Tab-separated table of C-alpha atoms in Angstrom:
chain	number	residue	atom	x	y	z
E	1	UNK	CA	-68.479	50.938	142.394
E	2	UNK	CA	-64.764	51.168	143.326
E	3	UNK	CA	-64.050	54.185	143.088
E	4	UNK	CA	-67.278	55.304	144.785
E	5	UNK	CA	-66.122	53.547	148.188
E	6	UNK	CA	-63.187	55.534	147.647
E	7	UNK	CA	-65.215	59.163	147.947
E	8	UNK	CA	-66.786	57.717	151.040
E	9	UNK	CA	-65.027	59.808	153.581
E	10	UNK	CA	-65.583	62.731	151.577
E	11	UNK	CA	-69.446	62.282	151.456
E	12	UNK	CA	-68.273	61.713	155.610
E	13	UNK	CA	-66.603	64.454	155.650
E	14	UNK	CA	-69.459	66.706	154.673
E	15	UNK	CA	-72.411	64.903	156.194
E	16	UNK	CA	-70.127	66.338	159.339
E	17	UNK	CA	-70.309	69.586	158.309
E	18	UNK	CA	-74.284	69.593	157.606
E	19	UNK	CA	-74.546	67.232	161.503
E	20	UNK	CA	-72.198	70.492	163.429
E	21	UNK	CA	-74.101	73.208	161.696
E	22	UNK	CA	-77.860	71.875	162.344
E	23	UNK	CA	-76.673	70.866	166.040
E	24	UNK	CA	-75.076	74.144	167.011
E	25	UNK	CA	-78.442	76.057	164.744
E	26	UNK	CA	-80.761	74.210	166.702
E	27	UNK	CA	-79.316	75.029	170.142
E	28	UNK	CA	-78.791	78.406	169.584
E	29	UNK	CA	-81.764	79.199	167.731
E	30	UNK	CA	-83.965	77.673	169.987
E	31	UNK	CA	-82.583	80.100	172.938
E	32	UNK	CA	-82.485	83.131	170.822
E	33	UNK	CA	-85.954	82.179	169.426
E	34	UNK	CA	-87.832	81.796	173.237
E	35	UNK	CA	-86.534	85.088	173.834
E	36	UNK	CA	-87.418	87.043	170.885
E	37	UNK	CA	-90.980	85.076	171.461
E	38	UNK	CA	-91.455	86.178	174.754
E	39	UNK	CA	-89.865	90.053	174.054
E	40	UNK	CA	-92.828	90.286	171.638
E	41	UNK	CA	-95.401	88.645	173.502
E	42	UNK	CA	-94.761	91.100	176.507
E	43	UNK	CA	-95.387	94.303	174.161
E	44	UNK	CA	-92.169	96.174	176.149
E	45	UNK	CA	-92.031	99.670	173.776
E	46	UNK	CA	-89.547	99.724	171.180
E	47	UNK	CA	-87.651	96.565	171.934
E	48	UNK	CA	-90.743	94.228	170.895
E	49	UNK	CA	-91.053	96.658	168.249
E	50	UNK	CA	-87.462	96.035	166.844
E	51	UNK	CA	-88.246	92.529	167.121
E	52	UNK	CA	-91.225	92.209	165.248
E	53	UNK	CA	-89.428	93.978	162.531
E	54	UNK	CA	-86.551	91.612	162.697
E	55	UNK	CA	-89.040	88.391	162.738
E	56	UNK	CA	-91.286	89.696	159.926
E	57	UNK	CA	-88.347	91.015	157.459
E	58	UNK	CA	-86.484	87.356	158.325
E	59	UNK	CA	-90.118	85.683	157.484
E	60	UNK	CA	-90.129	87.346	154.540
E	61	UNK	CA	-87.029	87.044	152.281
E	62	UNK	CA	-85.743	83.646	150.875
E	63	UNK	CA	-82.684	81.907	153.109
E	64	UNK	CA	-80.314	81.920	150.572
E	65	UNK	CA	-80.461	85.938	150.341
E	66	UNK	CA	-79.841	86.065	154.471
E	67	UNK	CA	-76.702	84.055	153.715
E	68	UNK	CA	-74.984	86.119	151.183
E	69	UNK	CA	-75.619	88.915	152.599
E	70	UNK	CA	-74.223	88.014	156.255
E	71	UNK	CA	-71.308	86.348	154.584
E	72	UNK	CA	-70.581	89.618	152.605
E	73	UNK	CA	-71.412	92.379	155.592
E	74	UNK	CA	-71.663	91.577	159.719
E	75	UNK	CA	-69.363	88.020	158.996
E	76	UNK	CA	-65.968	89.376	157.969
E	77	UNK	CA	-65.926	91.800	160.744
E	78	UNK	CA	-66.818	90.111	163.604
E	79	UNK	CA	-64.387	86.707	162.379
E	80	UNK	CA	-61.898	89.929	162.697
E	81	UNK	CA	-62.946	91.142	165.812
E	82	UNK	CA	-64.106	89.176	168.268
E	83	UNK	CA	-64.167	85.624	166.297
E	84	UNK	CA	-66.925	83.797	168.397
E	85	UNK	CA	-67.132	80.679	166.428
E	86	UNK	CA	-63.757	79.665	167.559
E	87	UNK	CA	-64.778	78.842	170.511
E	88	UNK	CA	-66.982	75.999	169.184
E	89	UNK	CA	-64.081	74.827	167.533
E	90	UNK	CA	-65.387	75.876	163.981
E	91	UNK	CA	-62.458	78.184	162.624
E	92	UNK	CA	-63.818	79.683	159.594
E	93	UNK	CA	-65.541	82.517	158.272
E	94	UNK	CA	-67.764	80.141	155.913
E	95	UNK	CA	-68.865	77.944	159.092
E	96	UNK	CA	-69.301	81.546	161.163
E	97	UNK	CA	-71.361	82.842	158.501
E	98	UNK	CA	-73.524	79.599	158.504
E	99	UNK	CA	-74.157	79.388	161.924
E	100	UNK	CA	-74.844	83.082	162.090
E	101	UNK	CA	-77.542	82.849	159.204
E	102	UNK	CA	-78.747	79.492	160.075
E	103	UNK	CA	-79.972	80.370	163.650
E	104	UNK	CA	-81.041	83.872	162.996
E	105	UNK	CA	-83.534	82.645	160.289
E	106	UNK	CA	-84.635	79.852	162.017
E	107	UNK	CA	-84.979	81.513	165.534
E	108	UNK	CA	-87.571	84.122	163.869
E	109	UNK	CA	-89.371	81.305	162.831
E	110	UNK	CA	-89.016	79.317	166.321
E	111	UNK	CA	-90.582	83.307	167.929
E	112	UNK	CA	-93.249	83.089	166.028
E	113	UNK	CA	-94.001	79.647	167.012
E	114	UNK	CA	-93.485	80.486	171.033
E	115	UNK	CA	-95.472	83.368	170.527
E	116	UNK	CA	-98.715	81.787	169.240
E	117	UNK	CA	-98.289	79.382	171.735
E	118	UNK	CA	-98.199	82.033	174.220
E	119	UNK	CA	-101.470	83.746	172.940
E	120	UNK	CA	-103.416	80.359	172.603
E	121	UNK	CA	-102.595	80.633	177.083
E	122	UNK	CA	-105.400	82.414	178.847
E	123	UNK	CA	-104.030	85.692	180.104
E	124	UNK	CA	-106.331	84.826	183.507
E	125	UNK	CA	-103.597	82.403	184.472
E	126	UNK	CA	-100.606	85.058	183.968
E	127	UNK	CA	-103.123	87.442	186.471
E	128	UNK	CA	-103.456	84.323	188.918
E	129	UNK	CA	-99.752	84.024	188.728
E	130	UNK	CA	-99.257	87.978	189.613
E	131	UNK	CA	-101.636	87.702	192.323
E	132	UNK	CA	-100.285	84.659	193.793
E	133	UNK	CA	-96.871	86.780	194.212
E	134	UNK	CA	-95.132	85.121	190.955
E	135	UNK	CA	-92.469	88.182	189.199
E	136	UNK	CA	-92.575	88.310	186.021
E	137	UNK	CA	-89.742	85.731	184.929
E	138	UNK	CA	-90.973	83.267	187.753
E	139	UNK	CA	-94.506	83.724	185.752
E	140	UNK	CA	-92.256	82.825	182.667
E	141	UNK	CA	-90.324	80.237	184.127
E	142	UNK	CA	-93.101	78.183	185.914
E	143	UNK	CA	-96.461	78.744	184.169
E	144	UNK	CA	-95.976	80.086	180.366
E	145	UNK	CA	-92.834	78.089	179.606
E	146	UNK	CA	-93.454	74.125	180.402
E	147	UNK	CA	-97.031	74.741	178.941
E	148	UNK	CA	-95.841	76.502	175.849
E	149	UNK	CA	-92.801	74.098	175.694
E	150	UNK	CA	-95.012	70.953	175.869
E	151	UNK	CA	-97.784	72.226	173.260
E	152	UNK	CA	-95.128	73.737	170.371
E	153	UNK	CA	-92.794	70.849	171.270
E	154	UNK	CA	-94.037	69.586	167.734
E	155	UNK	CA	-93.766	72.466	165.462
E	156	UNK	CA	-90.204	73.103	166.968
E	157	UNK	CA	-89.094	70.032	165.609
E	158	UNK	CA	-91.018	70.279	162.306
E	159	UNK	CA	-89.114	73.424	162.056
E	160	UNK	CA	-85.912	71.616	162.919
E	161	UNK	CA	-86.234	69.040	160.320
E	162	UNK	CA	-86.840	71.915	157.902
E	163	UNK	CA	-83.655	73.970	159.239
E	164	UNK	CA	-81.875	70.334	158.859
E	165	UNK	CA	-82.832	70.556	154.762
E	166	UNK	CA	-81.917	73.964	154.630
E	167	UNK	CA	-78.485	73.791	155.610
E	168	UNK	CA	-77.967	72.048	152.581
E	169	UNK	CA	-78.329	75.788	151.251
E	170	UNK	CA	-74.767	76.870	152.716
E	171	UNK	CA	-73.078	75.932	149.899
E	172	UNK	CA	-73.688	79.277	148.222
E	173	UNK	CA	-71.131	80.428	150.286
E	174	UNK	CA	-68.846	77.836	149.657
E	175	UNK	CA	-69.001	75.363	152.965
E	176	UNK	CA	-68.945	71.520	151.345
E	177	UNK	CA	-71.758	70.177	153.101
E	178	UNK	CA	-73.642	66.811	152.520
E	179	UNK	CA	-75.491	68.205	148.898
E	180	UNK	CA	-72.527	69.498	147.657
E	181	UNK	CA	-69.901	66.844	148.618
E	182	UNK	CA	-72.859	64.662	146.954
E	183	UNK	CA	-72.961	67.076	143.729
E	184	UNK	CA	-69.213	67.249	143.904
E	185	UNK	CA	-68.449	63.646	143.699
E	186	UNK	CA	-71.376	62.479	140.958
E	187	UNK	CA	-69.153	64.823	138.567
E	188	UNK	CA	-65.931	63.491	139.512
E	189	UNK	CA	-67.209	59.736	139.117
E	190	UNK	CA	-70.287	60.275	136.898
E	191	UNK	CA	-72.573	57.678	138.267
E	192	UNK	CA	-74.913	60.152	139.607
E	193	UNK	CA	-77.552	57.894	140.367
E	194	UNK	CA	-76.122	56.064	143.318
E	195	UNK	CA	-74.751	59.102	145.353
E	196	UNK	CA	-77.510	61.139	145.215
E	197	UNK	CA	-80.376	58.296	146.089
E	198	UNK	CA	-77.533	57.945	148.691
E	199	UNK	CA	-77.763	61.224	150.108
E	200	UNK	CA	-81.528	61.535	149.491
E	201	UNK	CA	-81.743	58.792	151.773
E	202	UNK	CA	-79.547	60.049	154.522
E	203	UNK	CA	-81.637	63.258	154.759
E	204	UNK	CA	-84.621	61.365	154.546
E	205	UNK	CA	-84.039	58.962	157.575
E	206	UNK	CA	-83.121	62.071	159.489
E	207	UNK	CA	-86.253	64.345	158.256
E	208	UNK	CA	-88.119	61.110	158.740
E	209	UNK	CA	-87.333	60.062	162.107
E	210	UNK	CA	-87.569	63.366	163.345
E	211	UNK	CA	-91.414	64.032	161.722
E	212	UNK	CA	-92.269	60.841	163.447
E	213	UNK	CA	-91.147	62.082	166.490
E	214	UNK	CA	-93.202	65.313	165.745
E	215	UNK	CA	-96.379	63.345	165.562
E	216	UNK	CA	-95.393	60.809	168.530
E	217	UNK	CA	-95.514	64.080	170.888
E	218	UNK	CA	-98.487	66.052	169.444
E	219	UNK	CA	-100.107	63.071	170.137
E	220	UNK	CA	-98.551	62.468	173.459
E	221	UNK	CA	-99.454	66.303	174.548
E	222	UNK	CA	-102.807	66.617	172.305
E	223	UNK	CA	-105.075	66.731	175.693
E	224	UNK	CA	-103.375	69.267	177.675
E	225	UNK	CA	-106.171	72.396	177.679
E	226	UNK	CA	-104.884	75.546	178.385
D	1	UNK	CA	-65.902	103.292	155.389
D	2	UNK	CA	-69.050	101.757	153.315
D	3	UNK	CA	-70.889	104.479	151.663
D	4	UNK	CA	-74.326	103.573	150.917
D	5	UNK	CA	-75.319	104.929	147.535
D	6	UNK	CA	-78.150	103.749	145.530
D	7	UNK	CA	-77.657	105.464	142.572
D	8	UNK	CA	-75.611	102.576	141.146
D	9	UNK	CA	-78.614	100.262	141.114
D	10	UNK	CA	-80.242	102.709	138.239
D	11	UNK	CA	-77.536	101.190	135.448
D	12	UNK	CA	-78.603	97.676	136.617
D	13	UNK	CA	-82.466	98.301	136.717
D	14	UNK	CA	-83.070	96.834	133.576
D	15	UNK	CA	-80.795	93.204	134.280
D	16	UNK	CA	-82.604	93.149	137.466
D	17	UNK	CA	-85.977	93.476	136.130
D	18	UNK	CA	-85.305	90.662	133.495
D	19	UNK	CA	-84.680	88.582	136.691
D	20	UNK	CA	-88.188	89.737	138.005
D	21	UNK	CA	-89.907	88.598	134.810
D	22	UNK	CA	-87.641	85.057	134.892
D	23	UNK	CA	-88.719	84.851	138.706
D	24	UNK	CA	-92.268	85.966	138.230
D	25	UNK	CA	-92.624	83.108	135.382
D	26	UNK	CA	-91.277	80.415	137.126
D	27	UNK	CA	-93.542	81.239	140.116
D	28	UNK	CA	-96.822	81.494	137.999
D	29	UNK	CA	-95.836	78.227	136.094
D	30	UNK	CA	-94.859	76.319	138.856
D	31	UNK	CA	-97.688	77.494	140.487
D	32	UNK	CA	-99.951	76.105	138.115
D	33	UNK	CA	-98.351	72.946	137.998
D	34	UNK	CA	-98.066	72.295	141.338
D	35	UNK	CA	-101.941	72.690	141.833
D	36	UNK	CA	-102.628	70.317	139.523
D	37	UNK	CA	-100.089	67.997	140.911
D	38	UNK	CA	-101.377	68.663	143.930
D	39	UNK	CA	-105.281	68.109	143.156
D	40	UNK	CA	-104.455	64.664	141.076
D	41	UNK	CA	-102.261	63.153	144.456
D	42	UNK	CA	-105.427	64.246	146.810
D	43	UNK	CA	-108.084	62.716	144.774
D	44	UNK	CA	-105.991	59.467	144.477
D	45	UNK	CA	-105.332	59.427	148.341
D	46	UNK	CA	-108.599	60.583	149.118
D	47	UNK	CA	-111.289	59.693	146.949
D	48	UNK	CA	-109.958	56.709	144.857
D	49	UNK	CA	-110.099	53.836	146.893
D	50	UNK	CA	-106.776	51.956	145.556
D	51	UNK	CA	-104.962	50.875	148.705
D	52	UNK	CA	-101.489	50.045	146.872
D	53	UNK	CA	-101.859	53.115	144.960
D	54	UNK	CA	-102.406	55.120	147.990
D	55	UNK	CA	-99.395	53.316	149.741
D	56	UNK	CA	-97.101	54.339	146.728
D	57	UNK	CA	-98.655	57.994	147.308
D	58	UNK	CA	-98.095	58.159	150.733
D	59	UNK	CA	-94.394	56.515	150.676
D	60	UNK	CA	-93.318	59.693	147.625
D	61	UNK	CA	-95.275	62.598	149.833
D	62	UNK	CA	-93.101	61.442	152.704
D	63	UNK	CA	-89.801	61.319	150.822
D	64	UNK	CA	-90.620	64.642	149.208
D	65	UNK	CA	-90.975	66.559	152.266
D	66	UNK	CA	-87.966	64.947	154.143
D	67	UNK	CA	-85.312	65.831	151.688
D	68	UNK	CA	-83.862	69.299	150.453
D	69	UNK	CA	-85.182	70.790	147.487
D	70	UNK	CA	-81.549	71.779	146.462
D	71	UNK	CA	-81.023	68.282	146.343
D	72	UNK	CA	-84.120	67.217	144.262
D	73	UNK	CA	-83.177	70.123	141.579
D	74	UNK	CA	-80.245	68.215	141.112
D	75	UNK	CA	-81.330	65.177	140.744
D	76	UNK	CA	-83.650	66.353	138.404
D	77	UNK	CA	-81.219	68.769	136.394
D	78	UNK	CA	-78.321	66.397	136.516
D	79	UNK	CA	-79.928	62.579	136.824
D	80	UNK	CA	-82.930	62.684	134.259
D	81	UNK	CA	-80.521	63.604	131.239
D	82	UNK	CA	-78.879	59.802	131.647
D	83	UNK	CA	-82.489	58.183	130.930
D	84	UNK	CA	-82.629	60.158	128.267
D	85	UNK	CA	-84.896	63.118	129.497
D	86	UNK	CA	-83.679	66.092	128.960
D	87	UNK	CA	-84.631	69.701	129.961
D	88	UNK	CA	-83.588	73.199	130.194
D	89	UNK	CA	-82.343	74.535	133.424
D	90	UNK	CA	-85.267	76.618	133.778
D	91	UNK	CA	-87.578	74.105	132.840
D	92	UNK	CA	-86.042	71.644	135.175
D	93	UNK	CA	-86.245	73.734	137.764
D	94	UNK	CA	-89.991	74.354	137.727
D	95	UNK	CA	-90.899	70.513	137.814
D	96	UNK	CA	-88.711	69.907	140.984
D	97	UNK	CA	-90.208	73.208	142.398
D	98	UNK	CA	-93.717	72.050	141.080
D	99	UNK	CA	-93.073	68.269	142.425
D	100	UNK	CA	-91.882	69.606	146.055
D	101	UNK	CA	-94.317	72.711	146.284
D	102	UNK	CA	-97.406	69.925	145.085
D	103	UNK	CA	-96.881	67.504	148.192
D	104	UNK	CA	-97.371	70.409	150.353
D	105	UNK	CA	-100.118	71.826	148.645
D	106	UNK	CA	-101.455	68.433	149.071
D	107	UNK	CA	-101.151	68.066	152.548
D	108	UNK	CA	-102.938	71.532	153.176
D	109	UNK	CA	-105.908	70.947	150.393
D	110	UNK	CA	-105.896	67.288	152.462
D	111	UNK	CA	-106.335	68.819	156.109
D	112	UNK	CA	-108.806	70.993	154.493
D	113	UNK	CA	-110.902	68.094	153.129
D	114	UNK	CA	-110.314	66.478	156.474
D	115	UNK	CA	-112.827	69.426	158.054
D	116	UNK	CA	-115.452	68.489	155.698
D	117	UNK	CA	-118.138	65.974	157.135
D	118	UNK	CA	-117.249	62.764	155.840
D	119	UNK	CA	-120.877	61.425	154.895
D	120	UNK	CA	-120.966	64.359	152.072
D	121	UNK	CA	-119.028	61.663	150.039
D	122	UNK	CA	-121.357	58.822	151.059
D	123	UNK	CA	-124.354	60.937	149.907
D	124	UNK	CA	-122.361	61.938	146.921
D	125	UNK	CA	-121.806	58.240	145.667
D	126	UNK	CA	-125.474	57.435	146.724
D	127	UNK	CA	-126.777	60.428	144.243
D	128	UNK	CA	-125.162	58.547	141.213
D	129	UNK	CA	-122.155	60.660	141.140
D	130	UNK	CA	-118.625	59.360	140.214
D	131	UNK	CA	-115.658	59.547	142.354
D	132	UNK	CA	-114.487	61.404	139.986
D	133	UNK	CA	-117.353	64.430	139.965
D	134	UNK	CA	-117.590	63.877	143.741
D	135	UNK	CA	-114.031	64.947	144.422
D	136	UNK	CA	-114.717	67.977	141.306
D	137	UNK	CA	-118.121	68.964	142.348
D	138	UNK	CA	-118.262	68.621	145.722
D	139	UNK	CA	-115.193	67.806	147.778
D	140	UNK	CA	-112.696	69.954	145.929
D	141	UNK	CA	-114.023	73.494	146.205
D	142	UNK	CA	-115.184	73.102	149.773
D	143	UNK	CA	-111.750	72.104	150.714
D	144	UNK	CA	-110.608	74.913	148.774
D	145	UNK	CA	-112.597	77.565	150.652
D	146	UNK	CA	-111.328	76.139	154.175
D	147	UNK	CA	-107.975	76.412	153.198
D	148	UNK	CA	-107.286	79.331	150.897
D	149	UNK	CA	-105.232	81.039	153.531
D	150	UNK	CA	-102.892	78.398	154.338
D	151	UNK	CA	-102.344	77.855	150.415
D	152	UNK	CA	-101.614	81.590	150.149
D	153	UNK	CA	-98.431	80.600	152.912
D	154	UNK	CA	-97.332	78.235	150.679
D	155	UNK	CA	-97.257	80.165	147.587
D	156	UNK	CA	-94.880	82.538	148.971
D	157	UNK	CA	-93.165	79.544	150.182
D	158	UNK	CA	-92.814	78.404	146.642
D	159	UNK	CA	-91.427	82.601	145.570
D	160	UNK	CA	-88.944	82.235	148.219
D	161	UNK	CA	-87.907	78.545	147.408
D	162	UNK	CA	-87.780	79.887	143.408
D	163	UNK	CA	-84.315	81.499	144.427
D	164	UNK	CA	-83.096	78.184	144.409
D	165	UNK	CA	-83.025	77.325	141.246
D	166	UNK	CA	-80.391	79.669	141.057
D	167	UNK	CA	-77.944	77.244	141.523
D	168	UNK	CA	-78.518	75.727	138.630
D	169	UNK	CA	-78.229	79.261	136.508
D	170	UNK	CA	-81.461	79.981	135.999
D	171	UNK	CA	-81.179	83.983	136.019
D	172	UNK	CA	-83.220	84.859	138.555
D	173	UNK	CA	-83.821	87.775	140.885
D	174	UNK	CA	-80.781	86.167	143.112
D	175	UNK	CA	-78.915	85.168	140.388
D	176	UNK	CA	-78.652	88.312	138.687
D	177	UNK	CA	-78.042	90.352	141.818
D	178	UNK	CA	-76.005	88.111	143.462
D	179	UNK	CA	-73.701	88.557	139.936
D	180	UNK	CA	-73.709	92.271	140.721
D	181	UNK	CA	-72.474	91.470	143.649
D	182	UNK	CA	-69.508	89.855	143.017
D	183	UNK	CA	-69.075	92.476	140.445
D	184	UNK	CA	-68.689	95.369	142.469
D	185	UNK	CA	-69.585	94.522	146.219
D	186	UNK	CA	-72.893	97.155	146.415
D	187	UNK	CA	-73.839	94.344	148.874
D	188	UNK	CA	-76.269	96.551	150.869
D	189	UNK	CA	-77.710	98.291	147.801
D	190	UNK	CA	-78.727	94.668	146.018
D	191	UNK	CA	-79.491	93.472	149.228
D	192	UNK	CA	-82.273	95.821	149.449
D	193	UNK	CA	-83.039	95.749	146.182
D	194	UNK	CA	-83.846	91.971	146.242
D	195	UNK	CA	-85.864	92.796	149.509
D	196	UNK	CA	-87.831	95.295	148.305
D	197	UNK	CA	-88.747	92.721	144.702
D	198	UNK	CA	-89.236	89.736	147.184
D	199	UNK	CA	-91.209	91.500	149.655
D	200	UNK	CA	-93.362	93.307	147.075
D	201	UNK	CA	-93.813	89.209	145.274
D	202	UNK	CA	-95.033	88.052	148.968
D	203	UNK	CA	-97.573	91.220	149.226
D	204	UNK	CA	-98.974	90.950	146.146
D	205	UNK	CA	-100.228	87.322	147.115
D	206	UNK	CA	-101.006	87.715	150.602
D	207	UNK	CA	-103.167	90.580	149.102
D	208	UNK	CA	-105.168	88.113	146.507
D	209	UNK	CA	-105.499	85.538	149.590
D	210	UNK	CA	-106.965	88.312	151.564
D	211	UNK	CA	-109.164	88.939	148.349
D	212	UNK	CA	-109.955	85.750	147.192
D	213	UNK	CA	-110.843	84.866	151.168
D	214	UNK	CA	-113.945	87.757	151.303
D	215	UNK	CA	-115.038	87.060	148.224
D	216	UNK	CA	-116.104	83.391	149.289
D	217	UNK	CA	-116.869	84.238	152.628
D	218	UNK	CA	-119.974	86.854	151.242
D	219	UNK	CA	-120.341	84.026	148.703
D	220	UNK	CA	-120.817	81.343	150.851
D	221	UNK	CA	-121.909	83.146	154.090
D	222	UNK	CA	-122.472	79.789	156.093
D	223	UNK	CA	-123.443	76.505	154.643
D	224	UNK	CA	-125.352	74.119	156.804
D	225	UNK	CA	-125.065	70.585	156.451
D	226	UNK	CA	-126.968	69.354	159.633
């Protein structure tokens, strides 16, 4: 038992890892995800095109795929060029290449999401907006958005709990995160057991929480009609 | 400069497609097993009116679907050796993709039972039937019809999530490719040749859903239970 109090801060060190990567994933996703959403909800020529390619080709190949191939292609050349991760403070390519992959999958999913919420809206309420003298991005802003917001507020953070598990995935690339710091230290101190019901347990209080939460609001928003 | 050139996949067509059959195996037989994983959890929750067994369910569908799969696999690949159960990495794999791919088929063959009218299983038990033949004759396959299409979502959840087990060297589709890889960096060549296999996997089921879906619908044009 020792010498498993001693690996603590390790298991620490990469349950930090796995907290960074799903905050920064979530924030960014969920921006880059609305937009995409709305870009192919509008039907604007080509660019919603582009997008539903982009959403549909993400949809459709495994996570783990996405990450090698980021790490191996755009990651490299952008840490070289214009290295935007270090202004989060995350200074590698690994972490780049994690955030990069992360968000991109999960904001296709998060589109999708925002866009059926967008369809369920009757398209009489985005004419009463026009005719009322709304633009476009004040229709966005005060009709489509809160409504959308409050009725896919659960499925966001089903998806979220979901991105949460799959950054455990990273560690193709190398990144010690939570699962592997886990992995890593049941070799060194062979009492497998322990550490990973440990872990399982960490992720499952988060996962769990956050589910509850899930249900708490579709419960809490259930009535609105739109 | 990167010059894309796809004639170096042709010498590798043959380790790839070894992958395929490894991938395509592991789908269908985790496929099966996850059905009837899943089937045996929803007649227990459902039908069987054992209120600690039904706890115990509920309590291991929960911590199944808050905690990574990559961390299951390892449990399972790494943990169940110690008490004295031991499989092959390929055969480990399936259970914890059967295990974690039955919970959610659960939960979808469960909403779709939740549609049915509830007194069909009060008439059911009044007939003479069993709870056993109610859930087999009568419950099950309606709940199947309602829900085929949602089950076909979560079949090509399980093809994508089958990459996985690469991490514990099962020579998969990834695994292979990802080897080429690191063997001589055709990064955009595998990439696309992984797409292309994946993609292809996904189509072939969304096709059979699509299938299986008109089939019962001229079967069963519309059942009245008034």
């Amino acid at each position: 038992m020792n010498d498993l109090i001693n690996h603590i801060p390790y298991l620490l060190n990469g349950f930090k890892i796995t907290f960074i990567l799903s905050f920064y994933s979530i924030i960014f996703s969920l921006l880059l995800g609305i937009i995409l959403g709305i870009v192919r909800f509008f039907k604007l020529p080509f660019v919603s095109f582009i997008c539903a390619c982009f959403i549909e080709l993400t949809r459709s190949i495994p996570l783990i795929l996405y990450i090698v191939f980021i790490h191996y292609t755009i990651s490299p050349y952008l840490f070289n060029t214009y290295n935007i991760t270090s202004y989060l403070g995350l200074n590698s390519v690994e972490m780049q290449t994690a955030l990069i992959s992360l968000t991109l999958f999960t904001s296709a999913y998060i589109a999708e999401i925002v866009r059926s919420g967008m369809e369920n809206i009757d398209r009489q309420q985005i004419w009463d907006a026009k005719s009322l003298g709304f633009s476009t991005i004040q229709t966005i802003q005060y009709i489509i958005l809160p409504v959308v917001l409050a009725k896919s507020l659960p499925a966001w953070i089903a998806q979220f709990s979901s991105l949460i598990k799959d950054t455990s995935l990273v560690s193709v690339i190398g990144l010690i995160e939570l699962t592997r710091a886990a992995e890593i230290i049941s070799e060194i101190t062979r009492k497998d057991f322990v550490i990973m019901i440990f872990t399982l347990l960490i992720y499952f209080i988060i996962c769990f929480v956050l589910s509850k939460l899930a249900q708490y609001l579709n419960n809490k928003y259930n009535h609105i009609n739109v | 400069m990167y010059n894309v050139d796809f004639s170096i996949i042709y010498e590798s067509l043959p380790q790839v497609f070894e992958g395929l059959k490894t991938t395509v195996y592991v789908c269908i037989f985790a496929f099966l097993l996850a059905f009837l994983f899943a089937s045996i959890i929803t007649y227990f929750r459902v039908l069987k009116g054992n209120k600690i067994l039904e706890k115990v369910i509920v309590v291991f569908v929960e911590f199944i679907r808050n905690t990574p799969l990559l961390l299951q696999i390892y449990v399972v690949f790494k943990f169940l050796p110690e008490i004295g159960l031991t499989f092959s990495p390929i055969m480990s794999g399936i259970i914890s993709l059967s295990i974690y791919q039955g919970v959610y088929f659960s939960e979808v063959i469960r909403s779709g039972i939740a549609q049915i009218k509830g007194e069909q299983k009060n008439v059911a038990f009044a007939l003479g039937f069993s709870s056993f033949e109610t859930f087999r004759l009568i419950i099950f396959p309606q709940a199947l019809k309602n829900v085929i299409s949602p089950l076909g979502s979560q079949v090509i959840n399980l093809i994508k999530n089958s990459s996985l087990l690469s991490f514990i060297a099962v020579s998969d589709i990834f695994y292979i490719s990802y080897q080429k890889i690191a063997d001589d960096f055709r990064i955009i060549e595998y990439f696309t040749l992984c797409l292309i296999l994946y993609t292809s996997l996904t189509s072939i089921v969304l096709i059979f859903t699509y299938i299986f879906e008109f089939c019962l619908k001229i079967k069963y044009k519309e059942v009245a239970f008034t």
